[in-house]
Amino acid sequence: MTIFLRNRRAGAAATATALALASLAALAGTATPASASGRVTTAGPATTATALAPEPAAAPKPASPAASASPAPGDPAVPSALTLPRPTGPYATGRDTLFLTDHERTDPWVPAAGARRLLVSLHYPARPGSGGDPAPYMPEAEARLMLAQRGLDDPEWPGLVAATRTSSRTDARPAPGRFPLVLLSPGFGTPRATLTGLAEELASRGYVVATADHPYESTGTELPDGRVLTCAACDEVDAQPDEAGRRKVLAAVSAGRAADFSFLLDRLTGPRPAWRHARTIDARRVGMAGHSIGGNAAASTMAADRRVDAGVTMDGTFFDPVAARGLDGRPFLMLGTDPGHAPGAGDTSWDEGWARLDGFKRWLTVRDSGHFTFTDTPAIGEQLGIADPDAPLSAARSTAITRAYVTAFFDRSLRGRPARLLDGPTPAHPEVLFQRP
């Protein structure tokens, strides 16, 4: 959903969630939500696995009343159901969910909560016709908190967003073979569900995709017992006295996610894997992509864990800078908004990061795009009748561009396939600019 943040607290300080969601636009205060308080297997003494079926600058421009107004209940413009674009690859897709607990680490944001926990969606190539119902998109409690943080409080919308129809099936049998693994990390303050469309596309093209929620770093993460964890990390950013302090906390978010993903790799590819279909993963071929701070986390994870062979940032500032030594020659794609992430534009961390990347690399920017272009936001928002005049790229083009370039990059990096799409501009995607600083 391309959404508008309504100002609810004026002042110099911006909420952490809004900071990260806006990427390079320090937001002047949206309200932070108040805190709210299948099968089970145990895999090793350190882990319990439950298998279940921002940045400172100017304030944002306000939305026009016509664009941001919520339709009245019963308005025929409000759809009865939302749906994600269907994936285009040759495979059907299945989805599992894991709840993992790392007993060797304490949660960095709420130490009193105990061990660090992760909720992980696993999308994978599946046998056609197998499986049960379409996998649910997100819990309604998560949808309500996400929409409320962004000033979208129509009472019908949380249920609609939560019920968005996906293409993956629960309990689907995996397709035969072993497949590269792609890790996905969402933006700060954003549930993992918002990368579902990309996860399904990659799975349909022969990848296993693990998308993680990082507790206390999202507007809402619903645990299997029904508790909802809200964004304590956002409160930590808000508590900082200046921009330098906020950036330091956000760097810690990215570095902490690197530890999350190293743990997740252990649990997916180690000798006692937590996932029932772990045999379908080819652990020799691993990539990672992320949106916003999740893109920073892709670089942080590569710096910390040699098992990750390639990375993608989708409009993410490098709060945790790219390692000075580079990434040991591993490939990296920077895909962002134009002009915001063009060379010499507002986010100088991309210029600095580009200079340090020492393998195959591409720096692409997309005209008419916005920070959420690379997520499910445009597809869902367009169906709800929400438009952003500052990001006029259509949902169809947003989806097509994100899928095409991320898939081409991983096909080249993890499968050794030709990727002519990455060689230069193409008439099929005139919005995509190749930057060569």
Coordinates of C-alpha atoms in Angstrom, one line a residue:
M1 CA 0.0 0.0 0.0
T2 CA 1.4 3.3 -0.9
I3 CA 0.3 5.1 2.2
F4 CA 0.3 8.5 3.8
L5 CA 1.6 9.2 7.3
R6 CA -0.6 11.7 9.1
N7 CA 1.1 14.0 11.5
R8 CA 0.0 13.4 15.0
R9 CA 2.8 14.9 17.0
A10 CA 4.6 18.0 15.8
G11 CA 8.2 18.6 16.8
A12 CA 11.8 18.0 15.8
A13 CA 11.9 14.4 17.0
A14 CA 10.5 11.8 14.6
T15 CA 9.2 8.4 15.6
A16 CA 11.7 5.6 14.8
T17 CA 9.2 3.6 12.7
A18 CA 8.4 6.6 10.5
L19 CA 12.1 7.4 10.1
A20 CA 13.0 4.0 8.7
L21 CA 9.8 3.7 6.6
A22 CA 10.5 7.0 4.9
S23 CA 14.1 6.3 4.1
L24 CA 16.1 9.5 4.1
A25 CA 13.1 11.6 5.0
A26 CA 13.1 12.4 8.7
L27 CA 9.5 12.4 9.6
A28 CA 8.0 14.9 12.0
G29 CA 6.0 12.6 14.2
T30 CA 3.5 9.9 13.6
A31 CA 2.2 8.2 16.7
T32 CA 4.0 5.0 17.8
P33 CA 1.5 2.3 18.7
A34 CA 1.2 1.4 22.4
S35 CA 2.8 -1.8 23.5
A36 CA 0.6 -5.0 23.7
S37 CA 1.4 -7.6 25.4
G38 CA 0.7 -26.5 15.1
R39 CA 3.3 -28.8 15.7
V40 CA 6.1 -28.4 18.2
T41 CA 9.6 -29.9 17.8
T42 CA 12.7 -29.3 19.8
A43 CA 16.0 -29.3 17.9
G44 CA 19.0 -29.1 20.1
P45 CA 19.6 -27.5 23.5
A46 CA 19.9 -24.0 22.1
T47 CA 16.8 -23.8 20.0
T48 CA 13.1 -24.5 20.2
A49 CA 11.3 -24.6 16.8
T50 CA 7.6 -24.4 16.5
A51 CA 6.3 -25.4 13.1
L52 CA 3.0 -23.6 12.3
A53 CA 0.6 -24.5 9.4
P54 CA 14.6 6.3 9.0
E55 CA 16.5 8.7 8.6
P56 CA 16.5 12.5 9.3
A57 CA 15.5 15.2 6.7
A58 CA 12.4 17.3 6.0
A59 CA 8.9 16.3 7.0
P60 CA 6.8 14.5 4.4
K61 CA 4.4 16.3 2.1
P62 CA 0.9 15.8 3.3
A63 CA -1.4 13.8 1.1
S64 CA -4.1 15.5 -0.8
P65 CA -7.5 15.1 0.9
A66 CA -8.9 13.2 -2.1
A67 CA -6.0 10.8 -2.2
S68 CA -5.7 10.0 1.5
A69 CA -9.4 10.0 2.6
S70 CA -10.7 6.6 3.7
P71 CA -13.8 5.5 1.7
A72 CA -16.9 5.3 3.8
P73 CA -18.0 1.8 5.0
G74 CA -20.2 0.2 2.3
D75 CA -18.7 2.4 -0.4
P76 CA -18.6 0.4 -3.6
A77 CA -15.0 1.6 -4.1
V78 CA -13.9 -0.6 -1.2
P79 CA -13.1 -4.1 -2.5
S80 CA -14.6 -7.1 -0.9
A81 CA -11.3 -9.0 -1.2
L82 CA -7.7 -8.1 -1.9
T83 CA -5.2 -10.3 -3.8
L84 CA -1.5 -10.3 -4.5
P85 CA -0.3 -10.5 -8.1
R86 CA 0.1 -14.1 -9.1
P87 CA 3.7 -15.4 -9.4
T88 CA 5.0 -16.0 -12.9
G89 CA 7.4 -18.9 -12.5
P90 CA 6.8 -22.5 -13.5
Y91 CA 6.4 -23.9 -10.0
A92 CA 3.4 -23.9 -7.7
T93 CA 4.3 -22.6 -4.2
G94 CA 3.9 -23.8 -0.7
R95 CA 4.4 -22.0 2.6
D96 CA 5.3 -23.1 6.1
T97 CA 5.9 -21.0 9.2
L98 CA 8.6 -21.6 11.9
F99 CA 8.8 -20.1 15.3
L100 CA 12.4 -20.3 16.5
T101 CA 14.0 -19.5 19.8
D102 CA 17.7 -18.9 20.1
H103 CA 18.5 -19.7 23.8
E104 CA 22.1 -18.5 23.4
R105 CA 21.0 -14.9 22.8
T106 CA 19.0 -12.4 24.9
D107 CA 16.6 -10.2 23.0
P108 CA 18.5 -7.0 22.4
W109 CA 15.5 -4.6 22.8
V110 CA 13.6 -6.2 25.7
P111 CA 16.1 -8.3 27.7
A112 CA 13.4 -9.1 30.2
A113 CA 11.6 -11.1 27.4
G114 CA 14.4 -13.6 27.6
A115 CA 15.8 -15.5 24.6
R116 CA 15.7 -14.0 21.1
R117 CA 12.8 -15.4 19.0
L118 CA 12.1 -15.3 15.3
L119 CA 9.0 -15.9 13.2
V120 CA 9.9 -17.1 9.7
S121 CA 7.8 -17.7 6.6
L122 CA 9.2 -20.3 4.3
H123 CA 8.0 -20.3 0.7
Y124 CA 9.1 -23.1 -1.5
P125 CA 8.6 -24.7 -4.9
A126 CA 5.7 -27.2 -4.6
R127 CA 4.1 -30.0 -6.5
P128 CA 1.1 -28.8 -8.5
G129 CA -2.3 -29.5 -6.9
S130 CA -0.9 -30.4 -3.5
G131 CA -1.6 -28.6 -0.3
G132 CA -4.6 -27.2 1.5
D133 CA -6.0 -23.7 1.6
P134 CA -4.2 -20.6 0.4
A135 CA -1.7 -19.5 3.1
P136 CA -2.9 -16.5 5.2
Y137 CA -1.3 -13.1 4.5
M138 CA -1.0 -11.7 8.1
P139 CA -2.8 -11.8 11.4
E140 CA -5.5 -9.1 11.7
A141 CA -3.8 -7.7 14.9
E142 CA -0.6 -7.1 12.8
A143 CA -2.5 -5.4 10.0
R144 CA -4.4 -3.1 12.5
L145 CA -1.2 -1.9 14.1
M146 CA 0.6 -1.4 10.8
L147 CA -2.3 0.6 9.3
A148 CA -2.8 2.6 12.5
Q149 CA 0.9 3.6 12.6
R150 CA 0.5 5.0 9.1
G151 CA -2.7 7.0 10.0
L152 CA -5.0 4.6 8.2
D153 CA -7.7 3.8 10.7
D154 CA -10.7 2.7 8.6
P155 CA -12.2 0.0 10.7
E156 CA -12.8 -2.4 7.7
W157 CA -9.2 -2.2 6.4
P158 CA -7.4 -4.4 8.9
G159 CA -9.6 -7.4 8.1
L160 CA -9.3 -6.8 4.4
V161 CA -5.5 -6.5 4.5
A162 CA -5.1 -9.6 6.8
A163 CA -7.3 -11.6 4.4
T164 CA -5.3 -10.6 1.3
R165 CA -5.3 -13.7 -1.0
T166 CA -2.0 -15.3 -1.6
S167 CA -0.9 -17.9 -4.2
S168 CA 0.9 -20.3 -1.8
R169 CA -0.7 -23.3 -0.2
T170 CA -0.3 -24.7 3.3
D171 CA 0.9 -28.3 3.6
A172 CA 2.0 -28.4 0.0
R173 CA 4.4 -31.1 -1.0
P174 CA 7.8 -29.8 -2.1
A175 CA 8.8 -30.1 -5.7
P176 CA 11.6 -32.7 -6.3
G177 CA 15.1 -31.4 -6.3
R178 CA 17.3 -29.0 -4.2
F179 CA 17.0 -25.3 -4.6
P180 CA 19.0 -22.1 -3.7
L181 CA 18.0 -20.4 -0.5
V182 CA 17.1 -16.7 -0.4
L183 CA 16.7 -14.9 2.9
L184 CA 14.4 -11.8 3.1
S185 CA 14.3 -9.1 5.7
P186 CA 11.5 -6.4 5.9
G187 CA 11.8 -2.7 6.6
F188 CA 12.1 -1.3 10.1
G189 CA 8.6 -1.2 11.7
T190 CA 7.2 -3.4 8.9
P191 CA 5.8 -6.9 9.2
R192 CA 7.5 -9.7 7.1
A193 CA 4.2 -10.3 5.3
T194 CA 4.9 -7.2 3.2
L195 CA 7.5 -9.1 1.2
T196 CA 5.1 -12.0 0.4
G197 CA 4.7 -11.2 -3.3
L198 CA 8.5 -11.2 -3.9
A199 CA 8.8 -14.4 -1.8
E200 CA 6.1 -16.1 -3.9
E201 CA 7.7 -15.0 -7.1
L202 CA 11.1 -16.4 -6.2
A203 CA 9.6 -19.6 -4.9
S204 CA 7.8 -20.0 -8.2
R205 CA 11.1 -19.7 -10.0
G206 CA 12.8 -22.4 -8.0
Y207 CA 14.1 -20.8 -4.8
V208 CA 13.4 -21.6 -1.2
V209 CA 12.7 -18.3 0.5
A210 CA 12.9 -17.6 4.3
T211 CA 11.4 -14.3 5.4
A212 CA 12.0 -13.3 9.0
D213 CA 10.1 -11.1 11.4
H214 CA 12.5 -9.6 14.0
P215 CA 10.5 -9.2 17.2
Y216 CA 10.3 -5.7 18.7
E217 CA 11.3 -4.2 15.4
S218 CA 7.9 -4.1 13.8
T219 CA 4.6 -2.3 14.5
G220 CA 3.3 -5.8 15.5
T221 CA 4.4 -9.4 15.6
E222 CA 1.9 -11.9 16.7
L223 CA 3.4 -14.9 18.5
P224 CA 1.8 -18.4 18.4
D225 CA 0.3 -17.9 21.8
G226 CA -1.6 -14.8 20.6
R227 CA 0.6 -12.2 22.3
V228 CA 1.5 -9.2 20.1
L229 CA 5.0 -7.7 20.4
T230 CA 5.3 -4.0 19.3
C231 CA 8.2 -1.9 18.3
A232 CA 10.5 -1.4 21.4
A233 CA 13.4 -0.7 19.0
C234 CA 11.3 2.2 17.6
D235 CA 11.1 3.6 21.2
E236 CA 14.8 3.3 21.5
V237 CA 15.4 5.3 18.4
D238 CA 12.9 7.9 19.6
A239 CA 14.7 8.2 22.9
Q240 CA 17.9 9.4 21.2
P241 CA 18.8 13.1 21.6
D242 CA 20.0 13.6 18.1
E243 CA 20.5 12.2 14.6
A244 CA 23.8 10.6 15.4
G245 CA 22.2 8.7 18.2
R246 CA 19.3 7.5 16.0
R247 CA 21.7 6.4 13.3
K248 CA 23.7 4.4 15.9
V249 CA 20.6 2.5 17.1
L250 CA 19.6 1.8 13.5
A251 CA 23.1 0.5 12.8
A252 CA 22.6 -1.9 15.7
V253 CA 19.3 -3.0 14.2
S254 CA 21.1 -4.0 11.0
A255 CA 23.9 -5.7 12.8
G256 CA 21.4 -7.5 15.1
R257 CA 19.6 -8.9 12.1
A258 CA 22.8 -10.3 10.8
A259 CA 23.0 -12.4 14.0
D260 CA 19.4 -13.4 13.5
F261 CA 20.1 -14.6 10.0
S262 CA 23.2 -16.5 11.0
F263 CA 21.1 -18.3 13.6
L264 CA 18.4 -19.0 11.0
L265 CA 21.0 -20.4 8.6
D266 CA 22.2 -22.7 11.3
R267 CA 18.6 -23.9 11.9
L268 CA 17.8 -24.4 8.2
T269 CA 21.0 -25.9 7.0
G270 CA 22.7 -27.4 10.0
P271 CA 22.8 -31.1 11.1
R272 CA 19.5 -30.9 12.9
P273 CA 17.4 -28.6 10.8
A274 CA 14.2 -27.1 12.3
W275 CA 12.2 -27.2 9.0
R276 CA 10.6 -30.4 7.9
H277 CA 11.5 -29.8 4.2
A278 CA 15.1 -28.6 4.8
R279 CA 16.3 -31.3 2.5
T280 CA 15.1 -29.2 -0.4
I281 CA 17.7 -26.4 0.4
D282 CA 21.0 -26.3 -1.4
A283 CA 23.1 -24.8 1.3
R284 CA 25.9 -24.1 -1.1
R285 CA 23.8 -21.3 -2.8
V286 CA 22.5 -18.7 -0.4
G287 CA 21.4 -15.1 -1.2
M288 CA 19.8 -12.4 0.9
A289 CA 17.6 -9.4 0.0
G290 CA 15.9 -6.8 2.2
H291 CA 13.7 -3.7 2.0
S292 CA 14.9 -0.5 3.8
I293 CA 16.8 -1.5 6.9
G294 CA 16.4 -5.1 5.7
G295 CA 18.6 -4.2 2.8
N296 CA 21.2 -2.8 5.1
A297 CA 20.9 -6.1 7.0
A298 CA 21.8 -8.0 3.8
A299 CA 25.2 -6.3 3.6
S300 CA 25.7 -6.7 7.4
T301 CA 24.9 -10.4 7.2
M302 CA 27.3 -10.9 4.3
A303 CA 30.0 -9.2 6.2
A304 CA 29.4 -11.4 9.3
D305 CA 28.6 -14.7 7.6
R306 CA 30.5 -16.1 4.6
R307 CA 27.7 -18.5 3.8
V308 CA 25.7 -15.7 2.2
D309 CA 26.8 -15.5 -1.5
A310 CA 25.0 -12.5 -2.8
G311 CA 22.9 -9.6 -1.5
V312 CA 20.3 -7.0 -2.5
T313 CA 19.2 -3.8 -0.8
M314 CA 15.9 -2.4 -1.9
D315 CA 16.0 1.3 -1.0
G316 CA 17.8 0.8 2.3
T317 CA 20.3 3.2 3.9
F318 CA 23.6 1.7 5.1
F319 CA 23.4 2.8 8.7
D320 CA 25.8 -0.1 9.3
P321 CA 28.3 0.8 6.6
V322 CA 29.5 -1.7 4.0
A323 CA 32.6 -3.4 5.4
A324 CA 35.8 -1.4 4.6
R325 CA 37.3 -4.6 3.3
G326 CA 34.4 -5.1 0.9
L327 CA 32.4 -8.3 0.7
D328 CA 35.2 -10.7 -0.4
G329 CA 34.2 -10.3 -4.0
R330 CA 30.6 -11.4 -3.6
P331 CA 28.0 -9.7 -5.8
F332 CA 25.6 -7.0 -4.5
L333 CA 22.7 -5.2 -6.1
M334 CA 21.5 -1.7 -5.0
L335 CA 17.9 -1.1 -6.2
G336 CA 16.3 2.2 -5.1
T337 CA 14.2 5.2 -5.7
D338 CA 15.1 7.9 -8.2
P339 CA 16.3 10.6 -7.5
G340 CA 16.5 9.8 -3.8
H341 CA 19.1 7.1 -4.2
A342 CA 20.9 8.4 -7.3
P343 CA 24.6 9.1 -7.0
G344 CA 25.2 12.3 -5.1
A345 CA 21.6 12.5 -3.9
G346 CA 20.4 12.6 -0.3
D347 CA 21.7 9.2 0.8
T348 CA 25.4 9.4 0.7
S349 CA 25.8 6.0 2.3
W350 CA 25.1 4.5 -1.2
D351 CA 28.0 6.4 -2.7
E352 CA 30.2 5.2 0.1
G353 CA 28.9 1.7 0.0
W354 CA 29.3 1.5 -3.8
A355 CA 33.0 2.4 -3.5
R356 CA 33.5 -0.5 -1.1
L357 CA 31.7 -3.2 -3.0
D358 CA 34.3 -5.3 -4.6
G359 CA 32.5 -7.9 -6.6
F360 CA 29.9 -7.8 -9.4
K361 CA 27.7 -4.9 -8.6
R362 CA 24.8 -2.9 -10.0
W363 CA 23.3 0.4 -8.9
L364 CA 19.8 0.8 -10.3
T365 CA 17.2 3.5 -9.5
V366 CA 13.6 3.6 -10.6
R367 CA 11.8 6.7 -11.8
D368 CA 8.4 7.6 -10.2
S369 CA 9.0 5.1 -7.4
G370 CA 8.6 5.5 -3.7
H371 CA 10.1 3.8 -0.6
F372 CA 7.5 1.1 -0.6
T373 CA 7.6 0.4 -4.3
F374 CA 9.6 -2.8 -3.7
T375 CA 7.1 -4.4 -1.4
D376 CA 3.4 -5.5 -1.5
T377 CA 2.4 -2.0 -0.6
P378 CA 1.5 -0.7 -4.1
A379 CA -0.6 -3.8 -5.1
I380 CA -2.6 -3.7 -1.9
G381 CA -2.9 0.1 -1.7
E382 CA -4.1 0.4 -5.3
Q383 CA -6.9 -2.1 -4.5
L384 CA -7.9 0.0 -1.5
G385 CA -8.0 3.2 -3.6
I386 CA -5.0 4.8 -2.0
A387 CA -2.6 6.7 -4.3
D388 CA 0.6 8.6 -3.7
P389 CA 1.2 11.6 -6.0
D390 CA 4.9 11.5 -5.2
A391 CA 5.2 7.9 -6.3
P392 CA 3.0 7.5 -9.4
L393 CA 4.6 4.3 -10.6
S394 CA 1.7 1.8 -10.9
A395 CA 1.4 -1.4 -8.9
A396 CA 1.8 -3.5 -12.0
R397 CA 5.0 -1.7 -12.9
S398 CA 6.3 -1.8 -9.3
T399 CA 5.7 -5.5 -9.2
A400 CA 7.2 -6.3 -12.6
I401 CA 10.4 -4.3 -12.0
T402 CA 11.0 -5.6 -8.5
R403 CA 10.5 -9.2 -9.6
A404 CA 12.5 -8.9 -12.8
Y405 CA 15.6 -7.4 -11.4
V406 CA 15.8 -9.2 -8.1
T407 CA 15.2 -12.6 -9.8
A408 CA 17.7 -11.8 -12.6
F409 CA 20.3 -10.9 -10.0
F410 CA 19.9 -14.1 -8.0
D411 CA 19.7 -16.2 -11.2
R412 CA 23.1 -14.8 -12.2
S413 CA 24.7 -14.9 -8.7
L414 CA 23.4 -18.2 -7.4
R415 CA 22.8 -20.2 -10.6
G416 CA 25.3 -18.8 -13.0
R417 CA 22.7 -18.0 -15.6
P418 CA 23.0 -15.2 -18.1
A419 CA 21.2 -12.1 -16.9
R420 CA 21.1 -9.7 -19.8
L421 CA 18.7 -7.5 -17.9
L422 CA 21.6 -6.5 -15.7
D423 CA 23.8 -5.4 -18.7
G424 CA 22.1 -2.1 -19.3
P425 CA 18.8 -0.2 -20.0
T426 CA 16.1 -2.0 -21.8
P427 CA 12.9 -0.8 -23.5
A428 CA 10.9 -3.3 -21.4
H429 CA 11.7 -1.3 -18.2
P430 CA 12.2 2.3 -19.2
E431 CA 11.8 3.5 -15.6
V432 CA 15.0 1.7 -14.5
L433 CA 18.2 3.8 -14.7
F434 CA 21.7 2.3 -14.6
Q435 CA 23.9 4.4 -12.4
R436 CA 27.6 4.4 -13.2
P437 CA 29.3 6.9 -10.8

